[in-house]
Amino acid sequence: MYRYDEFDADFVRQRVAQFRNQVERRLSGELTEDQFKPLRLMNGLYLQLHAYMLRVAIPYGTLNSRQMHKLADIATKYDRGYGHFTTRQNLQYNWPSLKDTPDILEELADVEMHAIQTSGNCIRNVTTDHFAGAAHDEIADPRVYAEIIRQWSSLHPEFTFLPRKFKIAINGARADRAAIQVHDIGLQLVERAAGGVGFAVYVGGGQGRTPMIAKKVADSIAEEDILSYLEAILRVYNRYGRRDNKYKARIKILVHETGLEELKSAIEAEWANIKDSVLKVPQSEIDRINDYFAMPSLKEDGEGASKLALTRAQDAGFSQWVSQNTFAHKVKDHVCVTISLKPVGGVPGDATDKQMHVVADLGAQYGYDELRISHEQNIILPHVAKSDLYPLYQALVTADLAEANAGLVTDIIACPGLDYCALANARSIPISQDISNRLGAIERQKDIGALKIKISGCINACGHHHVGHIGILGVDRKGEELYQITLGGSADENTSIGAILGRGFPAEEVTDAIEKVIDTYLGLRLSEDEPFIDAYRRVGPAPFKEALYPAKAA
Amino acid sequence: MRPACGQGVKWGEMMTDQSKQGAEATLYRPHAFHIDDWQILDSEAALPTNGSYFLGLERALDLLANGTLSFKLGVIVDAGEDVTLLGDYLDQIASIAVHFPAFSDGRAFSSARLLAERYAYRGEVRATGAYILDQMPMLVRCGVSAFDVQDPNVRAGLERGDWPDVTNYYQPTGNDEQLVNNPRPWLRRSVGL
Ligand code: HEM
Ligand code: SF4
């Protein structure tokens, strides 16, 4: 993985010192909360319902065991013993005190981490496929470009006061596991006709109150041109994006209101001016960064596959876990492992300090010291030899981390909601827990198959409900918490926005309603091989509406 | 004169004697406040025959296209206005004010950079309006060379010598050739202070 050199280390240290000075000015009363706000937001510090919340960047979701141990230590020392992994491949601490935050940042800097650009109207932490560098279906490793983009966007002097936040996602595999079409910019690595790799560029996707799927603005931008092309988009956005209404300030609105063709020509015109500038990325630099992301030297595991088959035959729980929580690796005798942070009935994405230590140790022992955070709020060990799967599994069982539900109905994404978030209309976590408890029996989950439920506590859509196969949105109707159900969303290479099924349900009826939706699906699917989303696309919303609102259908 | 941005000059380091300049010195350039000898021409007022005056963009463009200049011309470019309209006339413009209606409105950053980089403009670029202290180092990197300081917080910070810069840069900006020639690591540069 990428390692800081002196320059990077010094950059982050300076940033911490700068922030320490700002916090001191706030604590002494020299800065009012209003004046402090833009400054703390530049360092990932939010003021929430009960306390400050600190969001730590995990660039493109990649970290090593030393960093994971540090995240755990910070949770112990400055928080209440846990942290929350988010859909943006970040970690949030919910209970730090303001005076401690510079020290937390200092400790993060010790392990090459920071909170820069995890909030504010700037280019945020670049996210990518959690199996990057390991997945069997990869065209090129997206982390290399994510790192190049991270550096270019770090405290970019021109683009730190954009109309609104700006999120870039990049995917290097054939399957889209980075949800690139619901980001401000989505980059898909492609093989170029002329040889080498380049990027298909999508602009203007997003969720929030106006969900939109990004539009393609370029088919194949060369590697060396990626920064100048991004800079051109950002400059057009900075100059012309709306600033009169924060709900219309994302680039998706600019795309929508300006029209794709006109915007494309504005980008092209801007690009023509800067294409041959210093922003051209030299091959030597791409190679230099590439070296950091080299595949670890994997051990030979010729016997692994047959050993694995044997153990699976003897341990059904293990076998279920292997079929659900592993993913095909580039190298045949290895796999990628998903460690679920979705215990049945638990809080999606939360991890205790103890669990983080355990996972860090397991990553060091079995995973070549590499760990990832997925946007589905799970932890990934991207490289595990097949013969190490069983001891790994047993250790996970002991730590209560062996839930075999990756991609299944209890692998729910949920935002913090009213339990923590100042903007929330409704709770998300208890709804998620309730659904998970109801549907958690493993036989039932297996029967239901691949199904993504995503829950947001308000229209900001942090829980991605628009792109859930089943989405649940908390709304406030005259003081009552209600939940709207949407169906048919998806965030992969066939991205779609879910459609609202009908009026919302009070909290105590949501789980029943979800169960009805699922039973309806089970009743109409063509076979066990037709997953929920395919069935929904085939039959449309009508049968589900009838199930949920029978009076109306009559 | 446009200071070479960041080249060993720490903008916020005040020469103490000058920091004691009275409150009427509102124009900040590296190290010191200066008396601002520019005025803003009232939109209704007749064109002056000498002196240094800022005009709004529209009136300035009209004058540049159709008239002759009898005074030192400055142009105020508001956040929503297109600075590139001045492209053909830059040699006749002594100062361009890029305006912040609110600190969160970052369009002036792009305006300044376009002037510095696309047009290699060497006149004064001054920031006016609601910018905050913490934006000043970045504005300088984008090509701003002077600041109209009205906000007491900005003033207090500068008088104290605050210049909240992170001096390791990952992007080349402004028209500093050194950035362009910087060999390795690619693009980065720290300002040796
Ligand atoms: C608890 C504090 C949080 C606050 C105050 C907050 C606030 C917001 C707001 C205001 C938006 C809408 C922005 C817009 O559409 O322009 C948003 C979007 C978003 N947030 Fe959060 N959020 C919080 C937590 C989280 C968490 C925990 C996650 C990850 C699980 C997250 C991930 C996202 C994502 C992915 C979006 C997506 C939609 C988009 O940008 O298009 N946020 N957030
Ligand atoms: S979706 Fe709404 S409630 Fe949930 S975290 Fe985002 S802002 Fe808060």
PDB file of N, CA and C and ligand atoms in Angstrom, chain A residues 415-418 421-426 428 456-463, ligand 2:
ATOM      1  N   CYS A 415     -27.584   4.404   7.910  1.00  0.00           N
ATOM      2  CA  CYS A 415     -26.887   5.602   8.365  1.00  0.00           C
ATOM      3  C   CYS A 415     -27.056   5.717   9.876  1.00  0.00           C
ATOM      4  N   PRO A 416     -26.380   6.665  10.530  1.00  0.00           N
ATOM      5  CA  PRO A 416     -26.524   6.779  11.996  1.00  0.00           C
ATOM      6  C   PRO A 416     -27.936   7.185  12.433  1.00  0.00           C
ATOM      7  N   GLY A 417     -28.620   7.961  11.601  1.00  0.00           N
ATOM      8  CA  GLY A 417     -29.998   8.324  11.918  1.00  0.00           C
ATOM      9  C   GLY A 417     -30.133   9.090  13.223  1.00  0.00           C
ATOM     10  N   LEU A 418     -31.349   9.074  13.739  1.00  0.00           N
ATOM     11  CA  LEU A 418     -31.684   9.912  14.885  1.00  0.00           C
ATOM     12  C   LEU A 418     -30.931   9.541  16.161  1.00  0.00           C
ATOM     13  N   CYS A 421     -27.505  11.627  14.593  1.00  0.00           N
ATOM     14  CA  CYS A 421     -27.349  12.664  13.590  1.00  0.00           C
ATOM     15  C   CYS A 421     -28.309  13.817  13.810  1.00  0.00           C
ATOM     16  N   ALA A 422     -27.776  15.026  13.716  1.00  0.00           N
ATOM     17  CA  ALA A 422     -28.563  16.224  13.962  1.00  0.00           C
ATOM     18  C   ALA A 422     -29.576  16.498  12.855  1.00  0.00           C
ATOM     19  N   LEU A 423     -29.392  15.908  11.706  1.00  0.00           N
ATOM     20  CA  LEU A 423     -30.286  16.199  10.590  1.00  0.00           C
ATOM     21  C   LEU A 423     -31.412  15.173  10.456  1.00  0.00           C
ATOM     22  N   ALA A 424     -31.369  14.149  11.271  1.00  0.00           N
ATOM     23  CA  ALA A 424     -32.264  13.009  11.052  1.00  0.00           C
ATOM     24  C   ALA A 424     -33.727  13.339  11.298  1.00  0.00           C
ATOM     25  N   ASN A 425     -34.588  12.664  10.544  1.00  0.00           N
ATOM     26  CA  ASN A 425     -36.021  12.681  10.799  1.00  0.00           C
ATOM     27  C   ASN A 425     -36.435  11.484  11.634  1.00  0.00           C
ATOM     28  N   ALA A 426     -35.683  10.424  11.508  1.00  0.00           N
ATOM     29  CA  ALA A 426     -36.134   9.166  12.082  1.00  0.00           C
ATOM     30  C   ALA A 426     -34.925   8.295  12.411  1.00  0.00           C
ATOM     31  N   SER A 428     -32.634   5.007  12.156  1.00  0.00           N
ATOM     32  CA  SER A 428     -32.341   3.982  11.161  1.00  0.00           C
ATOM     33  C   SER A 428     -31.835   2.717  11.830  1.00  0.00           C
ATOM     34  N   SER A 456     -31.897   5.070   5.247  1.00  0.00           N
ATOM     35  CA  SER A 456     -31.452   6.419   5.593  1.00  0.00           C
ATOM     36  C   SER A 456     -32.463   7.059   6.533  1.00  0.00           C
ATOM     37  N   GLY A 457     -31.956   7.848   7.464  1.00  0.00           N
ATOM     38  CA  GLY A 457     -32.823   8.509   8.433  1.00  0.00           C
ATOM     39  C   GLY A 457     -33.363   9.844   7.953  1.00  0.00           C
ATOM     40  N   CYS A 458     -32.948  10.285   6.783  1.00  0.00           N
ATOM     41  CA  CYS A 458     -33.539  11.475   6.171  1.00  0.00           C
ATOM     42  C   CYS A 458     -33.131  11.500   4.701  1.00  0.00           C
ATOM     43  N   ILE A 459     -33.647  12.492   4.008  1.00  0.00           N
ATOM     44  CA  ILE A 459     -33.506  12.523   2.562  1.00  0.00           C
ATOM     45  C   ILE A 459     -32.059  12.744   2.091  1.00  0.00           C
ATOM     46  N   ASN A 460     -31.152  13.065   3.010  1.00  0.00           N
ATOM     47  CA  ASN A 460     -29.757  13.206   2.575  1.00  0.00           C
ATOM     48  C   ASN A 460     -29.167  11.895   2.068  1.00  0.00           C
ATOM     49  N   ALA A 461     -29.782  10.809   2.430  1.00  0.00           N
ATOM     50  CA  ALA A 461     -29.480   9.525   1.798  1.00  0.00           C
ATOM     51  C   ALA A 461     -28.103   8.965   2.109  1.00  0.00           C
ATOM     52  N   CYS A 462     -27.576   9.262   3.285  1.00  0.00           N
ATOM     53  CA  CYS A 462     -26.274   8.714   3.671  1.00  0.00           C
ATOM     54  C   CYS A 462     -26.314   7.189   3.681  1.00  0.00           C
ATOM     55  N   GLY A 463     -27.485   6.622   3.901  1.00  0.00           N
ATOM     56  CA  GLY A 463     -27.611   5.163   3.915  1.00  0.00           C
ATOM     57  C   GLY A 463     -27.923   4.589   2.550  1.00  0.00           C
TER      58      GLY A 463
HETATM   59  S1  SF4 C   2     -29.221  10.275   5.962  1.00  0.00           S
HETATM   60 FE1  SF4 C   2     -29.885  11.951   7.188  1.00  0.00          FE
HETATM   61  S2  SF4 C   2     -30.158  11.015   9.182  1.00  0.00           S
HETATM   62 FE2  SF4 C   2     -28.870   9.658   8.051  1.00  0.00          FE
HETATM   63  S3  SF4 C   2     -26.802  10.290   8.587  1.00  0.00           S
HETATM   64 FE3  SF4 C   2     -27.378  11.308   6.677  1.00  0.00          FE
HETATM   65  S4  SF4 C   2     -28.076  13.269   7.336  1.00  0.00           S
HETATM   66 FE4  SF4 C   2     -28.129  11.950   9.132  1.00  0.00          FE
END
